[in-house]
Short mmCIF file of C-alpha atoms in Angstrom, two decimals:
data_model
loop_
_atom_site.label_atom_id
_atom_site.label_comp_id
_atom_site.label_asym_id
_atom_site.label_seq_id
_atom_site.Cartn_x
_atom_site.Cartn_y
_atom_site.Cartn_z
CA MET S 1105 26.17 0.20 20.01
CA ALA S 1106 26.36 -2.68 22.25
CA GLY S 1107 23.14 -5.06 21.28
CA ALA S 1108 22.07 -3.62 18.29
CA ALA S 1109 20.34 -5.03 16.10
CA ILE S 1110 19.85 -2.21 13.54
CA GLU S 1111 22.74 0.55 12.97
CA LEU S 1112 23.04 3.35 10.77
CA GLU S 1113 26.08 5.45 11.14
CA GLY S 1114 25.94 8.67 8.59
CA VAL S 1115 23.25 6.83 5.85
CA ALA S 1116 22.96 9.30 2.95
CA LYS S 1117 20.33 9.68 -0.17
CA ARG S 1118 19.50 11.96 -3.17
CA TYR S 1119 17.57 11.96 -5.98
CA GLY S 1120 18.55 14.34 -7.77
CA ALA S 1121 18.50 17.64 -5.92
CA GLN S 1122 16.31 16.24 -3.11
CA VAL S 1123 17.53 15.35 -0.16
CA ALA S 1124 16.22 12.32 1.22
CA LEU S 1125 18.57 11.14 4.00
CA ALA S 1126 21.23 13.87 5.07
CA GLY S 1127 23.21 11.83 7.13
CA VAL S 1128 21.67 9.45 9.35
CA ASP S 1129 22.62 8.02 12.53
CA LEU S 1130 20.31 5.47 14.06
CA SER S 1131 20.45 2.51 16.45
CA VAL S 1132 17.57 0.04 17.40
CA GLY S 1133 18.24 -2.21 19.78
CA GLN S 1134 17.74 -5.88 19.54
CA GLY S 1135 14.11 -6.35 20.79
CA GLY S 1136 13.19 -2.88 20.11
CA PHE S 1137 10.27 -1.54 18.49
CA THR S 1138 10.58 1.76 16.73
CA ALA S 1139 8.13 3.90 14.90
CA LEU S 1140 9.71 6.22 12.72
CA VAL S 1141 6.66 9.26 11.95
CA GLY S 1142 7.25 12.95 9.88
CA GLY S 1143 5.53 14.21 7.51
CA SER S 1144 5.61 13.18 3.84
CA GLY S 1145 8.89 13.81 2.37
CA SER S 1146 10.24 13.26 5.44
CA GLY S 1147 12.76 10.02 4.53
CA LYS S 1148 10.99 7.31 6.33
CA THR S 1149 10.14 5.04 3.55
CA THR S 1150 14.03 5.54 2.41
CA LEU S 1151 15.21 4.79 5.65
CA LEU S 1152 13.57 1.92 6.09
CA LYS S 1153 14.28 0.62 2.80
CA THR S 1154 17.71 1.20 2.47
CA ILE S 1155 17.92 -1.25 5.86
CA ASN S 1156 17.50 -4.02 3.10
CA ARG S 1157 18.71 -2.56 0.19
CA LEU S 1158 15.85 -2.20 -1.66
CA ILE S 1159 17.43 1.04 -2.23
CA ALA S 1160 21.17 1.74 -2.20
CA PRO S 1161 22.63 4.51 0.32
CA ASP S 1162 24.22 7.09 -1.26
CA GLY S 1163 27.06 7.36 1.78
CA GLY S 1164 27.24 5.85 5.34
CA ARG S 1165 27.38 2.44 6.52
CA ILE S 1166 24.12 -0.21 7.82
CA ARG S 1167 25.34 -2.88 10.06
CA ILE S 1168 22.48 -5.90 10.75
CA GLY S 1169 23.59 -7.68 14.14
CA GLY S 1170 26.86 -5.98 13.73
CA GLU S 1171 27.77 -7.19 10.34
CA ASP S 1172 28.47 -4.62 7.46
CA ALA S 1173 24.82 -5.10 5.17
CA GLY S 1174 26.94 -3.99 2.42
CA GLY S 1175 29.13 -7.09 1.95
CA LEU S 1176 25.98 -9.12 2.30
CA PRO S 1177 24.76 -10.22 -1.48
CA PRO S 1178 21.16 -8.21 -1.38
CA HIS S 1179 18.72 -11.50 -1.90
CA GLU S 1180 20.28 -12.87 1.35
CA LEU S 1181 19.93 -10.03 2.99
CA ARG S 1182 16.27 -10.23 2.27
CA ARG S 1183 15.34 -13.17 3.31
CA ARG S 1184 16.75 -12.63 6.75
CA ILE S 1185 14.55 -9.69 7.12
CA GLY S 1186 10.88 -9.89 7.43
CA TYR S 1187 9.20 -6.98 5.43
CA VAL S 1188 5.73 -5.87 5.73
CA PHE S 1189 4.05 -3.09 3.49
CA GLN S 1190 0.64 -1.34 3.12
CA GLU S 1191 0.33 -2.95 -0.35
CA ILE S 1192 0.38 -6.09 1.01
CA GLY S 1193 1.77 -7.72 -2.56
CA LEU S 1194 0.09 -10.67 -1.98
CA PHE S 1195 0.96 -12.92 -5.22
CA PRO S 1196 -3.12 -13.49 -6.90
CA HIS S 1197 -1.86 -16.62 -8.61
CA LEU S 1198 -0.59 -18.80 -5.49
CA SER S 1199 -2.72 -19.78 -2.63
CA VAL S 1200 -2.56 -18.41 0.88
CA GLY S 1201 -0.20 -21.20 2.02
CA GLU S 1202 1.71 -20.56 -0.97
CA ASN S 1203 2.60 -17.03 -0.76
CA ILE S 1204 3.49 -17.63 2.86
CA GLY S 1205 5.84 -20.49 1.75
CA VAL S 1206 7.65 -18.53 -1.12
CA THR S 1207 10.86 -17.71 0.79
CA PRO S 1208 10.99 -21.13 2.68
CA ARG S 1209 10.94 -22.50 -0.76
CA LEU S 1210 13.62 -20.32 -2.38
CA LEU S 1211 15.79 -21.40 0.82
CA GLY S 1212 15.43 -25.26 -0.09
CA TRP S 1213 13.36 -26.24 2.85
CA ASP S 1214 11.52 -29.57 2.39
CA ARG S 1215 7.82 -29.56 1.36
CA ALA S 1216 6.77 -30.93 5.07
CA ARG S 1217 8.57 -28.36 6.75
CA ILE S 1218 7.21 -25.58 4.82
CA ALA S 1219 3.87 -26.94 5.34
CA ALA S 1220 4.42 -27.65 8.97
CA ARG S 1221 5.52 -23.76 9.24
CA VAL S 1222 2.18 -22.45 7.11
CA GLU S 1223 0.26 -24.36 9.55
CA ALA S 1224 1.78 -22.68 12.92
CA LEU S 1225 2.18 -19.10 11.18
CA LEU S 1226 -1.76 -18.95 10.71
CA ALA S 1227 -2.40 -19.97 14.07
CA LEU S 1228 0.25 -17.74 15.26
CA VAL S 1229 -1.62 -14.75 12.79
CA ALA S 1230 -5.13 -15.95 14.21
CA LEU S 1231 -6.29 -17.37 10.92
CA PRO S 1232 -8.24 -20.74 10.54
CA PRO S 1233 -5.89 -23.52 8.58
CA ASP S 1234 -8.52 -23.94 5.70
CA VAL S 1235 -7.53 -20.11 4.79
CA ALA S 1236 -3.92 -21.93 3.25
CA GLY S 1237 -5.89 -23.29 0.46
CA ARG S 1238 -7.68 -20.10 -0.78
CA GLY S 1239 -6.98 -17.11 -3.02
CA PRO S 1240 -5.81 -13.49 -1.65
CA ALA S 1241 -8.79 -12.39 -3.27
CA GLU S 1242 -10.93 -14.09 -1.34
CA LEU S 1243 -10.00 -12.72 1.73
CA SER S 1244 -10.77 -9.36 3.33
CA GLY S 1245 -8.28 -6.85 3.63
CA GLY S 1246 -7.70 -7.23 7.34
CA GLN S 1247 -6.94 -11.41 6.62
CA ARG S 1248 -4.70 -10.29 3.27
CA GLN S 1249 -2.64 -8.19 5.77
CA ARG S 1250 -2.29 -11.23 8.33
CA VAL S 1251 -1.10 -12.70 5.51
CA GLY S 1252 1.15 -10.79 4.79
CA VAL S 1253 2.90 -10.73 8.11
CA ALA S 1254 2.44 -14.48 8.66
CA ARG S 1255 4.43 -14.18 4.84
CA ALA S 1256 7.23 -11.69 6.70
CA LEU S 1257 7.80 -13.89 9.28
CA ALA S 1258 8.03 -17.69 7.48
CA ALA S 1259 11.84 -17.94 7.33
CA GLU S 1260 12.20 -16.68 11.02
CA PRO S 1261 13.67 -13.41 10.85
CA ALA S 1262 14.77 -11.75 14.18
CA ILE S 1263 14.06 -8.46 12.47
CA MET S 1264 10.68 -7.13 10.93
CA LEU S 1265 10.63 -3.77 8.70
CA MET S 1266 7.07 -2.73 8.26
CA ASP S 1267 5.88 0.50 6.20
CA GLU S 1268 2.49 1.77 6.84
CA PRO S 1269 1.42 -2.09 7.46
CA PHE S 1270 -2.18 -1.38 8.97
CA GLY S 1271 -2.65 2.06 7.12
CA ALA S 1272 -4.97 0.72 4.60
CA LEU S 1273 -7.52 -0.91 6.85
CA ASP S 1274 -10.53 0.42 8.61
CA PRO S 1275 -10.37 1.88 12.33
CA LEU S 1276 -11.43 -1.69 14.05
CA THR S 1277 -9.40 -3.56 11.99
CA ARG S 1278 -6.46 -1.33 11.87
CA ASP S 1279 -6.74 -0.98 16.04
CA GLN S 1280 -7.03 -5.40 16.23
CA LEU S 1281 -4.17 -6.06 14.20
CA GLY S 1282 -2.02 -3.33 15.26
CA ALA S 1283 -2.66 -4.77 19.02
CA ASP S 1284 -2.02 -8.48 18.04
CA TYR S 1285 1.22 -7.62 15.66
CA ARG S 1286 2.38 -6.30 18.86
CA ALA S 1287 1.72 -9.02 20.76
CA LEU S 1288 3.69 -10.85 18.15
CA HIS S 1289 6.51 -8.99 18.33
CA ASP S 1290 6.65 -9.52 22.06
CA ARG S 1291 6.09 -13.07 21.67
CA LEU S 1292 8.96 -13.93 19.25
CA GLY S 1293 11.22 -11.58 20.67
CA LEU S 1294 11.43 -9.72 17.55
CA THR S 1295 13.12 -5.99 16.61
CA THR S 1296 10.43 -4.09 14.64
CA LEU S 1297 10.72 -0.84 12.52
CA MET S 1298 7.79 0.76 11.53
CA VAL S 1299 6.72 3.72 9.53
CA THR S 1300 3.71 5.52 10.36
CA HIS S 1301 1.84 8.42 9.55
CA ASP S 1302 -0.62 7.89 12.63
CA MET S 1303 0.92 9.46 15.73
CA ALA S 1304 -1.66 7.56 17.99
CA GLU S 1305 -0.06 4.03 16.62
CA ALA S 1306 3.23 5.00 17.41
CA VAL S 1307 2.42 6.09 20.84
CA LEU S 1308 0.22 2.91 21.39
CA LEU S 1309 2.61 0.71 19.84
CA ALA S 1310 6.08 1.64 20.06
CA ASP S 1311 8.77 1.51 22.54
CA ARG S 1312 10.72 4.89 21.10
CA ILE S 1313 9.71 7.04 18.37
CA VAL S 1314 12.17 8.70 15.50
CA VAL S 1315 11.02 11.85 14.50
CA LEU S 1316 12.47 12.47 11.08
CA SER S 1317 12.08 15.69 8.82
CA ALA S 1318 13.67 16.66 5.80
CA GLY S 1319 15.82 13.32 6.10
CA ARG S 1320 16.88 14.61 9.40
CA ILE S 1321 16.09 13.24 12.58
CA LEU S 1322 14.56 15.50 14.91
CA ALA S 1323 13.67 13.93 18.11
CA GLN S 1324 13.83 10.20 19.76
CA GLY S 1325 12.97 8.75 22.86
CA ARG S 1326 10.37 7.12 24.61
CA PRO S 1327 6.86 8.57 23.75
CA ALA S 1328 6.26 10.12 27.04
CA GLU S 1329 10.16 11.13 27.48
CA LEU S 1330 9.95 13.26 23.92
CA LEU S 1331 6.21 14.97 24.72
CA ALA S 1332 7.67 16.09 28.70
CA GLY S 1333 10.73 17.20 26.18
CA ALA S 1334 10.04 18.11 23.09
CA THR S 1335 10.94 22.00 21.91
CA ASP S 1336 11.13 21.67 18.37
CA PRO S 1337 7.77 23.08 17.04
CA GLU S 1338 7.16 20.26 14.46
CA VAL S 1339 8.01 17.51 17.38
CA ARG S 1340 5.53 18.65 19.59
CA ALA S 1341 2.63 19.18 16.72
CA LEU S 1342 3.09 15.48 15.75
CA LEU S 1343 3.24 14.22 19.54
CA GLU S 1344 0.34 16.44 20.59
CA ALA S 1345 -1.74 15.18 17.49
CA PRO S 1346 -3.55 12.47 18.98
CA LYS S 1347 -4.42 14.46 22.34
CA ARG S 1348 -5.58 17.52 19.49
CA GLN S 1349 -7.50 15.03 18.10
CA ALA S 1350 -9.13 13.44 21.43
CA ASP S 1351 -10.23 17.08 22.42
CA ARG S 1352 -12.21 17.69 18.78
CA LEU S 1353 -14.26 14.63 19.72
CA GLN S 1354 -14.93 15.04 23.26
CA ALA S 1355 -16.34 18.88 22.07
CA ARG S 1356 -18.01 17.36 19.19
CA LEU S 1357 -19.85 14.71 21.13
CA ALA S 1358 -20.52 17.18 24.10
CA GLY S 1359 -21.95 19.43 21.72
CA GLU S 1360 -24.65 16.86 20.21
CA PRO S 1361 -28.32 17.49 20.99
CA GLY S 1362 -29.82 14.71 23.12
#
């Protein structure tokens, strides 16, 4: 695919007798925001992790910006791709600034450049500069997740992989952080591939939705196109979940006294 940032061709993965990915073909265009959705065990996280080689596929080919990812040393590949996940994984013994600066230090950046990058990234994720000197334990869950996003962006990657990045947050914080990340995606011209169990989040944030089941892609397309044209019962059930929830909420509120 011309202009593809990420390309998967026939990517397969098994865990013993269990098929995690069954020959997946997927292209993600540069600057796109794609959400991977599906039930537990559908292969979403496995697919995501094959892209930066946290998981080695059993077959198929993955290209990043047209380059064969299998031909790159894993550590070099991962430094070119930002990765954000639900558990965040900040190093507790390092300050926030030191956490953000981990990858730039590994790349040999000088101290002044790292300090400037940390300051710029804290502003980018809407955190005050004094947060740099604090420990992760001193921050709220939402603040730690913002630091996780800043750390993933530290080495100026063009691609961001996100695995349920906001799933552990309360609904208000999750909604705000999702909107803020989408604004960052647009502002920086990133390519984002995000795993989520929340269909409402996928519809609100992503330009394109990919529905996985048993390691296969059942459907993909823009949210409105999928909803209008999906015939598979599993796909329709996923896509209609936000509307069902809204209808139940409206009925519940209408039935309350006073």
